[in-house]
mmCIF file of C-alpha atoms in Angstrom:
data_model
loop_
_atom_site.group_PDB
_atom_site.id
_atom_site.type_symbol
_atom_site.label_atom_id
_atom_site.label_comp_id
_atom_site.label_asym_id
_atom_site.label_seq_id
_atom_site.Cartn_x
_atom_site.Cartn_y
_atom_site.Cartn_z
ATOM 1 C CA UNK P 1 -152.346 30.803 -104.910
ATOM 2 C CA UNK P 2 -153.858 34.051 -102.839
ATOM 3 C CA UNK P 3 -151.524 37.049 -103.646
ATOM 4 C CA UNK P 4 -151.670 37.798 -99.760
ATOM 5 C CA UNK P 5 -150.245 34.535 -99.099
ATOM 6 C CA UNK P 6 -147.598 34.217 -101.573
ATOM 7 C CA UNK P 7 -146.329 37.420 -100.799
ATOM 8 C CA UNK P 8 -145.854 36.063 -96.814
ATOM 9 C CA UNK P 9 -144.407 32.760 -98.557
ATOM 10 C CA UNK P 10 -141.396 33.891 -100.067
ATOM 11 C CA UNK P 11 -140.692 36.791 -97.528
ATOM 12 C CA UNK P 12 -140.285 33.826 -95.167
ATOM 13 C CA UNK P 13 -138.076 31.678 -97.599
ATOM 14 C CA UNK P 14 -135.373 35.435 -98.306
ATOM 15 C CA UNK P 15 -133.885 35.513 -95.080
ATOM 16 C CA UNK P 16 -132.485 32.482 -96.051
ATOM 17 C CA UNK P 17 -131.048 33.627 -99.169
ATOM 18 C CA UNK P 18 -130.002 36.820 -98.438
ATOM 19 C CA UNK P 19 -128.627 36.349 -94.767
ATOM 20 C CA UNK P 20 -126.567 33.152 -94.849
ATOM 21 C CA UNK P 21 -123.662 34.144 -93.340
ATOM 22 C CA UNK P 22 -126.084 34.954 -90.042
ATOM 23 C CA UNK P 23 -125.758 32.511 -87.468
ATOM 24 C CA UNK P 24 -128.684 29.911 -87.896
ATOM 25 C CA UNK P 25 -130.144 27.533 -85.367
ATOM 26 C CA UNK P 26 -132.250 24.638 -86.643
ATOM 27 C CA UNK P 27 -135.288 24.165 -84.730
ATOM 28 C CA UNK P 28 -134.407 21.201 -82.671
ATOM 29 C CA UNK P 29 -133.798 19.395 -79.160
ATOM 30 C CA UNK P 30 -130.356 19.930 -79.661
ATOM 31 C CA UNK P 31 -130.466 23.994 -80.206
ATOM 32 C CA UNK P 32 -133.235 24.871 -77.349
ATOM 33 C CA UNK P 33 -134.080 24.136 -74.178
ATOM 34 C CA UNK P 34 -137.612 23.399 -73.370
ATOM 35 C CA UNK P 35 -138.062 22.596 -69.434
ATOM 36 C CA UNK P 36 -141.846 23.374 -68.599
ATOM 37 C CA UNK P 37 -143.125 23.969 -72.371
ATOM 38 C CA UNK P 38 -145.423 22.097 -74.185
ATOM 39 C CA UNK P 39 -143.843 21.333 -77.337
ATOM 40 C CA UNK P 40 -143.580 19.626 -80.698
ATOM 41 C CA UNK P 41 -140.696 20.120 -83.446
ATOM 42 C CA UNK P 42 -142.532 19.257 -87.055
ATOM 43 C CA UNK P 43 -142.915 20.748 -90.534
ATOM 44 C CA UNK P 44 -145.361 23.365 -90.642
ATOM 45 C CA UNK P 45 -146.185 25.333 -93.881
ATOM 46 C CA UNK P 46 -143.081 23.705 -96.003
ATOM 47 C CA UNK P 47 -140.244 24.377 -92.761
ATOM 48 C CA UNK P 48 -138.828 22.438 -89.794
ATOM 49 C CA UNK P 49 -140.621 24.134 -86.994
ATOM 50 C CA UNK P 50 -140.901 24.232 -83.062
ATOM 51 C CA UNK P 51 -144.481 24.247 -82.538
ATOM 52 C CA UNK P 52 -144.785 26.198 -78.847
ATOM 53 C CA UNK P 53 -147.655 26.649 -76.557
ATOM 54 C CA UNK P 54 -147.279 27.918 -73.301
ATOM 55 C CA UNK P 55 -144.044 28.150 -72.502
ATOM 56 C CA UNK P 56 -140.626 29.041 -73.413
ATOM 57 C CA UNK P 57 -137.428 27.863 -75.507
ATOM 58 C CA UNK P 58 -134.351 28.806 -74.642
ATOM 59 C CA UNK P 59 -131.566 29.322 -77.025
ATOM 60 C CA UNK P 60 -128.669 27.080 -75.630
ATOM 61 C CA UNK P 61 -125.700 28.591 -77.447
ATOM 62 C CA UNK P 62 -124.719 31.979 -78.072
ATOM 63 C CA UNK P 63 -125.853 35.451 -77.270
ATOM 64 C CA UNK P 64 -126.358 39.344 -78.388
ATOM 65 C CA UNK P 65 -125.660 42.698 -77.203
ATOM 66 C CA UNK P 66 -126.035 44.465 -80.635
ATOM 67 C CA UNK P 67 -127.054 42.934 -83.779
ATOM 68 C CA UNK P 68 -130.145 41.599 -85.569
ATOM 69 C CA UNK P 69 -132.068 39.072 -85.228
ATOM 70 C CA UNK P 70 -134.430 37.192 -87.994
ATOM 71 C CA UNK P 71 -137.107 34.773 -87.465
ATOM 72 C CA UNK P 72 -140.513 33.129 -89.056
ATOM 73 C CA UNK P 73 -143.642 32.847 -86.671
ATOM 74 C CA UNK P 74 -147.082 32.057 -87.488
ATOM 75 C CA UNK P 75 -150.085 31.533 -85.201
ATOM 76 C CA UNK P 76 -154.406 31.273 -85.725
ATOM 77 C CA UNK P 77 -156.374 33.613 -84.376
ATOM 78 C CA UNK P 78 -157.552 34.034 -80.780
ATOM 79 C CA UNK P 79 -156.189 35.501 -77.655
ATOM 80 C CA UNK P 80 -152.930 34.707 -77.232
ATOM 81 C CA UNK P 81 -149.293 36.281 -76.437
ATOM 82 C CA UNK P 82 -146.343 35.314 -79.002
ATOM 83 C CA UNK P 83 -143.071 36.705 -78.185
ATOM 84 C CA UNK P 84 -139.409 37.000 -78.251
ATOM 85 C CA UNK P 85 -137.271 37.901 -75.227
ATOM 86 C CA UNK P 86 -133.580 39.072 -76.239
ATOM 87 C CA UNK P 87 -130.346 40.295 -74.402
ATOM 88 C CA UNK P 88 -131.922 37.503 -71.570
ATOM 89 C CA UNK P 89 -130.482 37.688 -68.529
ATOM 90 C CA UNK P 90 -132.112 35.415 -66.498
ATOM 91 C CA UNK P 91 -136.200 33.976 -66.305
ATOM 92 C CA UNK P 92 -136.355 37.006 -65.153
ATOM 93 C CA UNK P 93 -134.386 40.013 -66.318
ATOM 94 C CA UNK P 94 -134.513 40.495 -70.375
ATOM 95 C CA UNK P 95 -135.898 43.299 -72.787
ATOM 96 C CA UNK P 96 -139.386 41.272 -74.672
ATOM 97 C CA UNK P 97 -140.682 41.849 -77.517
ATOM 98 C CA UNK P 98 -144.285 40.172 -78.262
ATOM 99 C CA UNK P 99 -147.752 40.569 -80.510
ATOM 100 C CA UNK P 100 -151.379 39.697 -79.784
ATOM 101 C CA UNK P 101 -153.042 38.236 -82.410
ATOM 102 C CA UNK P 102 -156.270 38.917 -80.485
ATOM 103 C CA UNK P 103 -155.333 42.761 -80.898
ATOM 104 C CA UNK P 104 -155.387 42.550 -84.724
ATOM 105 C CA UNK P 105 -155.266 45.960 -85.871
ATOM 106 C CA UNK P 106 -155.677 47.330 -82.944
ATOM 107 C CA UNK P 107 -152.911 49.745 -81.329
ATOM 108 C CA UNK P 108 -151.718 47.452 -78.610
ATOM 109 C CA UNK P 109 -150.934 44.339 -81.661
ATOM 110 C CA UNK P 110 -147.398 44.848 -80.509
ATOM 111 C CA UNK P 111 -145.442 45.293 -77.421
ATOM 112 C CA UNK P 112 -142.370 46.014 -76.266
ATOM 113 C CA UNK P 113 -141.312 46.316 -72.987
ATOM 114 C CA UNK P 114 -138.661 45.357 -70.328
ATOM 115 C CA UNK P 115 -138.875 42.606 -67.641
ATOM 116 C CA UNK P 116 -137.543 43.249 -64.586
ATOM 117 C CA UNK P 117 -137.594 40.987 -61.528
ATOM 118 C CA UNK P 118 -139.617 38.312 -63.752
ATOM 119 C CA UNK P 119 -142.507 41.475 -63.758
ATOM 120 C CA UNK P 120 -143.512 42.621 -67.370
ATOM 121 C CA UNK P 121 -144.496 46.256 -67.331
ATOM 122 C CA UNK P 122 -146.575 46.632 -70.088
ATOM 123 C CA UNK P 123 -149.245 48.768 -68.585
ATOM 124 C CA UNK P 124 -146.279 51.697 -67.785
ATOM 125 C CA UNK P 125 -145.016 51.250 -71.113
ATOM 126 C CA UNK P 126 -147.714 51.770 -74.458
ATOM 127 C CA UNK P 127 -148.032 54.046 -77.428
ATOM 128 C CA UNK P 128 -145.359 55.666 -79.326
ATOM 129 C CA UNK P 129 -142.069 53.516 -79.172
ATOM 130 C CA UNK P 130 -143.859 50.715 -76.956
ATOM 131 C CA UNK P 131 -146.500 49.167 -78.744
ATOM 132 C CA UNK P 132 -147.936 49.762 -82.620
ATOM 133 C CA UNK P 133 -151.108 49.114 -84.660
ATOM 134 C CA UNK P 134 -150.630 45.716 -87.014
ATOM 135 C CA UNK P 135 -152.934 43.541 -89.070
ATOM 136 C CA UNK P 136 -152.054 39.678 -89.071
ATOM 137 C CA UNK P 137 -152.358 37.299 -91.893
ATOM 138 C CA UNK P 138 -153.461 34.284 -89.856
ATOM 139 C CA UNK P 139 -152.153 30.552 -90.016
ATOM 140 C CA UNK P 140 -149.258 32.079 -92.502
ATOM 141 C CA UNK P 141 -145.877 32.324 -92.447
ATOM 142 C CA UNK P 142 -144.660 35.944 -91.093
ATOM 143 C CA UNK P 143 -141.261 37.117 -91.175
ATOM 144 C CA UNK P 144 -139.841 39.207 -88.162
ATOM 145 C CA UNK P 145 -136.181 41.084 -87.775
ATOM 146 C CA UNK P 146 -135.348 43.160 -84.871
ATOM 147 C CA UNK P 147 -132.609 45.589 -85.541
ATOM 148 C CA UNK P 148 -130.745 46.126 -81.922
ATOM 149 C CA UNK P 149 -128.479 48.830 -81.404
ATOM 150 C CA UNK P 150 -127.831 50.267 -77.912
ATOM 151 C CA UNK P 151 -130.711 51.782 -76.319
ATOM 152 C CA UNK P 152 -132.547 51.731 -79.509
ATOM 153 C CA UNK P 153 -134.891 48.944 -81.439
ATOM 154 C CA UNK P 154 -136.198 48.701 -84.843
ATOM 155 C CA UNK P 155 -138.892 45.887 -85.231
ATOM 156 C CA UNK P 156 -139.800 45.320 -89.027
ATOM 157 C CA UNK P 157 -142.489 43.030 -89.406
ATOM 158 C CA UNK P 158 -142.919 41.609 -93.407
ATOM 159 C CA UNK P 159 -142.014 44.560 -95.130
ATOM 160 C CA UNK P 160 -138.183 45.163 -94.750
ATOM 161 C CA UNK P 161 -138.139 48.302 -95.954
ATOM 162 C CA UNK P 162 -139.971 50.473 -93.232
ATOM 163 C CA UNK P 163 -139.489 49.863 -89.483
ATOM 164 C CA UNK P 164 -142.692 48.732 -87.992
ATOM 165 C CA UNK P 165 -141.947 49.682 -84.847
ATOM 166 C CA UNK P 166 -138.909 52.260 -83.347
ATOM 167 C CA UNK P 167 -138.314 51.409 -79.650
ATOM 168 C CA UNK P 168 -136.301 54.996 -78.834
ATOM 169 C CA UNK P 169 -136.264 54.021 -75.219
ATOM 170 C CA UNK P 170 -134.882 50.319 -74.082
ATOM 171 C CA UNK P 171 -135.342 50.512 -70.282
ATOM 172 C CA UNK P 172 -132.660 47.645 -69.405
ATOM 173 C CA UNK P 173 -128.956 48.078 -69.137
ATOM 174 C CA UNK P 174 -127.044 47.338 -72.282
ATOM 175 C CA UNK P 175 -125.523 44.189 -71.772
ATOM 176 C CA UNK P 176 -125.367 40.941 -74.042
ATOM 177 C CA UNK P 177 -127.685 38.047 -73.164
ATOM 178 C CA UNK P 178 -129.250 35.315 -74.644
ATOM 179 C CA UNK P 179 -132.541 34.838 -76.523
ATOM 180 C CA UNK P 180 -135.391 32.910 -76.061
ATOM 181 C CA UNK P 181 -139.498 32.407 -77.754
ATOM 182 C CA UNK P 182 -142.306 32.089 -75.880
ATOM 183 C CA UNK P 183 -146.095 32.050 -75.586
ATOM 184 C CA UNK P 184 -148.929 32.476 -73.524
ATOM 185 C CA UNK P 185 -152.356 31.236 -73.335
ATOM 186 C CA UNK P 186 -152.202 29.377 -77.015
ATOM 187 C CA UNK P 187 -149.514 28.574 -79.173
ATOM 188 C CA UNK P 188 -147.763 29.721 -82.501
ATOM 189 C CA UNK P 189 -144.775 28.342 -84.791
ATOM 190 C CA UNK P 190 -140.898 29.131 -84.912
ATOM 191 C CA UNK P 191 -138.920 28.678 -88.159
ATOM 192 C CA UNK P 192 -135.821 29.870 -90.402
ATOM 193 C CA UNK P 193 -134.050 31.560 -86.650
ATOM 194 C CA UNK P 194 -130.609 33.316 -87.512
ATOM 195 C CA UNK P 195 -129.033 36.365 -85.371
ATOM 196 C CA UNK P 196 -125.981 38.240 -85.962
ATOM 197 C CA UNK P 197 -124.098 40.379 -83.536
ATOM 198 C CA UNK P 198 -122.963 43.775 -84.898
ATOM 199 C CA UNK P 199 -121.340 46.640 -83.345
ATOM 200 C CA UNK P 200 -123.223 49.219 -84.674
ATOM 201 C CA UNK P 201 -125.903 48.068 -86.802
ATOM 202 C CA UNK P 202 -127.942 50.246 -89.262
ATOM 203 C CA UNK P 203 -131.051 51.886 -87.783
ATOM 204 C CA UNK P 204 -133.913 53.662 -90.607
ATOM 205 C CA UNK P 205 -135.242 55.501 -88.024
ATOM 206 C CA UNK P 206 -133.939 59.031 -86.822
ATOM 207 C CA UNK P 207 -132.843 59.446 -83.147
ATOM 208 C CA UNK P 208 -135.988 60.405 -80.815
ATOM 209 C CA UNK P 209 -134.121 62.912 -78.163
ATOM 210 C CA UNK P 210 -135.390 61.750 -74.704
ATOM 211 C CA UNK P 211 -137.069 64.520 -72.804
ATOM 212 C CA UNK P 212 -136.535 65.733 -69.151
ATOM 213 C CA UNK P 213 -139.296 64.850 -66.962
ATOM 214 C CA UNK P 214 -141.752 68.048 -66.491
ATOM 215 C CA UNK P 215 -140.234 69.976 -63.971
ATOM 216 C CA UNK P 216 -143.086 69.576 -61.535
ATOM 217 C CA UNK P 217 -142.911 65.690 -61.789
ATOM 218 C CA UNK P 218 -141.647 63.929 -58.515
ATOM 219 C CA UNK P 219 -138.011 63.538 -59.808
ATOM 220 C CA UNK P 220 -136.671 60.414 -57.201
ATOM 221 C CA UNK P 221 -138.001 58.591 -54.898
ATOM 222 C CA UNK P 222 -137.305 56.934 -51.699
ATOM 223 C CA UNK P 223 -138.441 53.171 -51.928
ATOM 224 C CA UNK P 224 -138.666 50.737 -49.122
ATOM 225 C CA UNK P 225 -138.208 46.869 -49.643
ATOM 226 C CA UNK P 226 -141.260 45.079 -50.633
ATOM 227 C CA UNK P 227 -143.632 43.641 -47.856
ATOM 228 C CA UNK P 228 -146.982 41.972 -48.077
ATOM 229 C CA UNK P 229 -150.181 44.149 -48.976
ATOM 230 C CA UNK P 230 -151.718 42.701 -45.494
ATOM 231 C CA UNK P 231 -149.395 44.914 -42.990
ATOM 232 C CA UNK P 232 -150.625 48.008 -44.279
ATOM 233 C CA UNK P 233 -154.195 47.398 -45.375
ATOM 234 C CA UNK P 234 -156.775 48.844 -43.468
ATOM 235 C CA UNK P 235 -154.273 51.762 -41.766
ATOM 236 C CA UNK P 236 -155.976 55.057 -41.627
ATOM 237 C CA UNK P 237 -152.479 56.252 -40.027
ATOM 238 C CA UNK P 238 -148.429 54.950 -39.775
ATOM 239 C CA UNK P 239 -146.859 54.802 -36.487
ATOM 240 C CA UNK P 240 -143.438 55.173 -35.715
ATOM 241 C CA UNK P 241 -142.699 51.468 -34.656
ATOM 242 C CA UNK P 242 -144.186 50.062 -38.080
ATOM 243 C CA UNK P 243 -142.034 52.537 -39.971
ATOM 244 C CA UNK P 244 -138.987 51.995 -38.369
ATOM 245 C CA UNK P 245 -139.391 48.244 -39.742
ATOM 246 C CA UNK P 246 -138.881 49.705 -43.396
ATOM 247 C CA UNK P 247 -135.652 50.060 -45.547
ATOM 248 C CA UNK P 248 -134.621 52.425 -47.735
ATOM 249 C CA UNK P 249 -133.472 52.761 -51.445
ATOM 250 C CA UNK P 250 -133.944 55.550 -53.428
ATOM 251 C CA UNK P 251 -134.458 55.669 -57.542
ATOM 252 C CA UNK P 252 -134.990 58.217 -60.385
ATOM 253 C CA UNK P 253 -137.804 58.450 -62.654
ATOM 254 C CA UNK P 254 -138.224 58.044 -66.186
ATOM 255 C CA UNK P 255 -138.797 60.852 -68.758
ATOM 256 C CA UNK P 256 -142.223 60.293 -68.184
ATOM 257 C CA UNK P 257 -142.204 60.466 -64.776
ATOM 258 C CA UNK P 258 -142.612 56.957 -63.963
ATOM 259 C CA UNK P 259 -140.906 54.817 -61.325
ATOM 260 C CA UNK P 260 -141.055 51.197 -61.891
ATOM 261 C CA UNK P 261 -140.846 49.554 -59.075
ATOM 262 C CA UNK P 262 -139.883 46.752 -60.206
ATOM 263 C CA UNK P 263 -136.489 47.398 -61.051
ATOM 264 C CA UNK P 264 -136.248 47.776 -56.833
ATOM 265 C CA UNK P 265 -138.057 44.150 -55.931
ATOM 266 C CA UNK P 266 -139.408 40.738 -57.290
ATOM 267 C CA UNK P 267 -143.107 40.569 -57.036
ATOM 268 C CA UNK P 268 -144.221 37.337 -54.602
ATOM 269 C CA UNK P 269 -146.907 36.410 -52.431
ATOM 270 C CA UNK P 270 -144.954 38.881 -49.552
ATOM 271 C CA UNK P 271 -144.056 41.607 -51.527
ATOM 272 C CA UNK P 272 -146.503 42.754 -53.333
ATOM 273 C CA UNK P 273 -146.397 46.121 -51.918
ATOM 274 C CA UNK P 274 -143.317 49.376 -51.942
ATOM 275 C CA UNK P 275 -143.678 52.795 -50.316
ATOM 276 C CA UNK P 276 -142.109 55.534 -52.757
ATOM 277 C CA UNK P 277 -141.874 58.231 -50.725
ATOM 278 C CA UNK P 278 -141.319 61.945 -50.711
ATOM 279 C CA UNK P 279 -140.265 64.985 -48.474
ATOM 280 C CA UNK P 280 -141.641 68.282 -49.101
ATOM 281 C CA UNK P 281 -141.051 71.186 -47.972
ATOM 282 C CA UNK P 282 -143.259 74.110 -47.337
ATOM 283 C CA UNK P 283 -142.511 77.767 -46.419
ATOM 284 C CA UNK P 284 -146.613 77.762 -45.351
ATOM 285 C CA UNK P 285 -149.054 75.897 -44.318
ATOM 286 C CA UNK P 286 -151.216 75.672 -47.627
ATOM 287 C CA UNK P 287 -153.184 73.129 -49.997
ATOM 288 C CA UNK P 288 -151.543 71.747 -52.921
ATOM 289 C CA UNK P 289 -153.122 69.463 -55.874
ATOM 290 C CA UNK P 290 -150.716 66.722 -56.340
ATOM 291 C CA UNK P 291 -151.301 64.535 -59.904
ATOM 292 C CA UNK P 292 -150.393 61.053 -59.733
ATOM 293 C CA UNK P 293 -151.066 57.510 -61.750
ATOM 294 C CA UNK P 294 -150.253 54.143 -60.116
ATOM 295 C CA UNK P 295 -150.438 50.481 -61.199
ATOM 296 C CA UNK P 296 -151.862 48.664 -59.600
ATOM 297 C CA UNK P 297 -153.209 49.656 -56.136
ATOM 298 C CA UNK P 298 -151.919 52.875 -53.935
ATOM 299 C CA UNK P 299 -152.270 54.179 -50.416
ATOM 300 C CA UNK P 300 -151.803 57.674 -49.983
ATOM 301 C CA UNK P 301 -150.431 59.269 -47.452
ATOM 302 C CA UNK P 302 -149.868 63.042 -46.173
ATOM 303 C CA UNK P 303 -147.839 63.145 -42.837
ATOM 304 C CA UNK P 304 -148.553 59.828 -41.848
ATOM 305 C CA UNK P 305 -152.408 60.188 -42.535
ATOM 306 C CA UNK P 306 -154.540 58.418 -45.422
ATOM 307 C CA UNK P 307 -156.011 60.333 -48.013
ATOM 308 C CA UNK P 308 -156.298 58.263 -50.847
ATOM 309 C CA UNK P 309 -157.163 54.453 -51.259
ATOM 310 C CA UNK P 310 -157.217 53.490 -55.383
ATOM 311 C CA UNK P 311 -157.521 50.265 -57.355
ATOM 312 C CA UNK P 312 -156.444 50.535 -61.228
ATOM 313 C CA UNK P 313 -155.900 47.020 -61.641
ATOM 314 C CA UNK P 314 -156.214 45.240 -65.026
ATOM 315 C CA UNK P 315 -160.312 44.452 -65.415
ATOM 316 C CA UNK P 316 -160.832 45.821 -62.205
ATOM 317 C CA UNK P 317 -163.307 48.405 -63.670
ATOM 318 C CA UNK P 318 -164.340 46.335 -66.647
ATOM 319 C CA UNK P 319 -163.695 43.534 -68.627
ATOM 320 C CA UNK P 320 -161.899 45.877 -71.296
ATOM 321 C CA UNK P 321 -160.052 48.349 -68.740
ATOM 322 C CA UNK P 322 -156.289 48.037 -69.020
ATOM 323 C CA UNK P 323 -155.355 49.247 -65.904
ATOM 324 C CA UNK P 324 -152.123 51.652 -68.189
ATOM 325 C CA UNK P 325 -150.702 53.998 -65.956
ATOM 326 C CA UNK P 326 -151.764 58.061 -66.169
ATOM 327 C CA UNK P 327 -152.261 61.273 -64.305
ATOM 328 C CA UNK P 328 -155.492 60.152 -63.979
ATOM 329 C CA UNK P 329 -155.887 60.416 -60.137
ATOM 330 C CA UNK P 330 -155.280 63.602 -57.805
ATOM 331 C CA UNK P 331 -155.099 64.481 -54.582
ATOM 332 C CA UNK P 332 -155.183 67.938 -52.169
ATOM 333 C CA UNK P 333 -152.203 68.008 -49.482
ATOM 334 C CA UNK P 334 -152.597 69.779 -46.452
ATOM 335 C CA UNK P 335 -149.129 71.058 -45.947
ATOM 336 C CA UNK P 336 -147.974 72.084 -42.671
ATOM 337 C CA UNK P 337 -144.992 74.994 -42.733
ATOM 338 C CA UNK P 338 -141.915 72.717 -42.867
ATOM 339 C CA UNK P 339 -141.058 69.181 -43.525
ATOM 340 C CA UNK P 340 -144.402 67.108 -44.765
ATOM 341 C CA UNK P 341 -143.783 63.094 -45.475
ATOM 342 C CA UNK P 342 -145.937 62.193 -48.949
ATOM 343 C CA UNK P 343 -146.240 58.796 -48.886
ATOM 344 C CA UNK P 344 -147.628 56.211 -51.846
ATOM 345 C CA UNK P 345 -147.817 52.455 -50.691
ATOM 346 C CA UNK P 346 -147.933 50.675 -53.846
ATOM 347 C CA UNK P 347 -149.155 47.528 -54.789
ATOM 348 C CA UNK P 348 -148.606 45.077 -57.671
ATOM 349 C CA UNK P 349 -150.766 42.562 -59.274
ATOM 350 C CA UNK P 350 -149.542 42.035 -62.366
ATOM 351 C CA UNK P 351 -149.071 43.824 -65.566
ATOM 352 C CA UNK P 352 -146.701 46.965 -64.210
ATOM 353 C CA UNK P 353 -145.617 47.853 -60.704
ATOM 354 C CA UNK P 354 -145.220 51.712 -61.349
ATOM 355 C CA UNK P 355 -145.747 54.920 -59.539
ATOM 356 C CA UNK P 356 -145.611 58.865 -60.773
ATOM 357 C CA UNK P 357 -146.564 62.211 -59.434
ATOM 358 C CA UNK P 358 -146.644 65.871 -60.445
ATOM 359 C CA UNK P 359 -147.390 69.292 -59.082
ATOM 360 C CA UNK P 360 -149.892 71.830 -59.921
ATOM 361 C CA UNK P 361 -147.486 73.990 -59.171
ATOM 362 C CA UNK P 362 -144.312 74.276 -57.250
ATOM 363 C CA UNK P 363 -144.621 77.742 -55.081
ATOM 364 C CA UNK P 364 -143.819 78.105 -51.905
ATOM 365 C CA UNK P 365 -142.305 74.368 -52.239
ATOM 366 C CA UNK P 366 -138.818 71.889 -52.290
ATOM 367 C CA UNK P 367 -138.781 68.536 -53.151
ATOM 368 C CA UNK P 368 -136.521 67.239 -50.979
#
C-alpha cells in the first residue's frame, strides 16, 4: 500500500479509538436532515458514509457552544466547496468552516468565515487567521477536528499535533448552535462524525491580541436599511425627499476597519444596496485624501455630490480577480468649513458585503 495513503487510512480509523466517549452520529436518515440535497448514504473507502453534493445535512440532535468536533471527509479533485458550518443558528446565521480542493496548495485551500444574513463574507475575511495554504491527498480519507473555544478556533487537518489553522477572530456571537456539512458545485464524503462540548477546551495556539483599528480608520458608521441598487443608480446628486425615505442604524468596525454590512441586512433581489455614512467636520474648507476598499460596488458621495462610481466584484476584472476587500481605492474630498455628509452606497453581489475607510490624515478634522 502507498505510504501517503496508509498514513490518511489509519488517521481516519484513531478518532474512533481514541475519542469514544465523544458523542457519535452514524451517517444515516435517521441522524441528518437532507431537504434540498442530493444524496446517497453508502460505504466509501471501508466506512458508512453520506455521500453529499450540493447541498446540506443537518445534524438533527444536539448542539455546541464550546467543544470539538471530529470528522472524516474525502473528495476528487476539481472545483468545488466542502464545508462544515458549526454553532448554526439558522440557514442563515452560523460561523463556516470550508476547503477548496481546486485551491490545492494554494493560500485560499481553507476558509473560515462567518455567515451572516445567509451572506458568506469570504472576500472581507482572508490571510492570517481566515484562510491557510494546504495540499490534499485526493479520493482519500482525511481526518478533520476543530477545536472551539470562545472567540477562538483551532482547525487541525491530519496531523493532530500542530493546528493547521488558528482562527483568533470568530466574528459571530458566542452562542451554542447546531452543526451541519455541506457542498457546493461537486460533492465529497462524510464519515466517523463525533463532537463533544467542553467548557474550556485546550487550544496549542497562543492568544493573538486583537488590535485597535488605525486611528484614522472610519471608526462607526451610520447604515440605512437595504434598498434595491436601481433607486440610486445613475444619481450624480441626493435630494432631500429621496433621503428622507432612508433609516438609520449605526455599527462599529472591525480591527481592520471593516464594516460588514451584512450583519445590518439580508441580501435579496431589493436590497442589494446600504449607505454607510459619515459626518465630518472641518475647521476649513480644504482637500482631504480619503482611503477606502468596498465589496462589491460603491457610490461615493461628498455633500450629496458623486465622486466615485467602483465595481470590485468577484471576476469583474478577470477571470482570476477575487474581488477581497483593500485600501485599494481613494478619493479627494472637497470639504466645506463645517459639517460635510461622506456618503458610500454599497452594493452586494455575493461573496462579502463590506465597506472601510481611512484618512491621510486627521488635521483640521472630527469624525462625527
Amino acid at each position: 500500500m502507498n505510504r501517503k495513503i496508509k498514513s490518511l487510512l489509519f488517521v481516519s480509523v484513531w478518532p474512533l479509538l481514541v475519542f469514544a466517549q465523544k458523542t457519535s452520529v452514524p451517517m444515516d436518515e435517521a441522524h441528518w436532515d437532507l431537504k434540498d440535497a442530493k444524496y446517497r448514504f453508502e460505504t466509501f473507502k471501508g466506512y458508512p458514509a453520506l455521500a453529499l453534493e450540493n447541498g446540506e445535512a443537518v445534524m438533527k440532535s444536539g448542539s455546541l457552544k464550546n467543544g470539538t468536533i471530529d470528522f472524516d471527509v474525502a473528495f476528487e479533485s476539481g472545483r468545488k466547496f466542502v464545508g462544515i458550518h458549526f454553532r448554526r443558528q439558522d440557514d442563515g446565521n452560523t460561523e463556516d468552516f470550508y476547503l477548496r480542493p481546486h485551491q490545492s496548495g494554494n493560500p485560499d485551500a481553507t476558509q473560515y468565515t462567518p455567515v451572516f444574513n445567509g451572506l458568506a463574507g469570504w472576500q472581507l475575511y482572508f490571510g492570517d487567521g481566515y484562510s491557510v495554504p494546504v495540499a490534499y491527498a485526493f479520493g482519500e480519507w482525511m481526518h478533520v477536528r476543530l477545536v472551539i473555544n470562545n472567540n477562538r478556533m483551532e482547525v487541525f487537518l491530519v496531523d493532530m499535533e500542530k493546528p493547521l489553522l488558528h482562527a483568533f477572530d470568530l466574528k459571530r456571537m458566542v452562542a451554542a448552535g447546531g452543526i451541519s456539512f455541506w457542498t457546493n458545485r461537486g460533492g465529497a464524503w462524510f464519515a466517523n462524525f463525533s463532537f463533544e462540548p467542553s467548557d474550556n477546551p485546550a487550544l496549542k495556539s497562543a492568544p493573538v491580541k486583537i488590535p485597535a483599528p488605525d486611528p484614522l480608520t472610519v471608526p462607526a458608521w451610520r447604515v440605512s436599511q437595504a434598498f434595491a441598487e436601481k433607486e440610486i443608480d445613475g444619481k450624480v446628486s441626493l435630494d432631500k425627499r429621496w433621503k428622507g425615505q432612508l433609516q438609520w442604524g449605526q455599527m462599529g468596525v472591525e480591527y481592520s476597519g471593516v464594516a460588514n454590512l451584512a450583519r445590518m441586512a439580508q441580501i435579496g433581489e431589493n436590497t442589494t444596496t446600504i449607505v454607510a455614512a459619515v459626518t465630518v467636520i472641518s475647521d476649513k474648507a480644504q482637500v482631504k485624501r480619503l482611503d477606502f476598499g468596498f465589496s462589491d460596488y460603491v457610490r461615493v458621495f461628498c455633500n450629496d455630490q458623486i465622486l466615485y462610481e467602483g465595481n470590485d466584484a468577484f471576476t469583474s476584472r478577470d477571470y482570476r480577480f477575487l474581488g477581497s476587500i483593500g485600501y485599494f481605492d481613494a478619493v479627494y474630498l472637497p470639504l466645506k468649513k463645517g459639517r460635510n455628509e461622506i456618503w458610500m452606497a454599497v452594493t452586494e453581489n455575493f461573496g462579502g458585503w463590506g465597506i472601510q475607510a481611512r484618512f491621510q490624515d486627521l488635521e483640521g478634522l472630527k469624525l462625527e
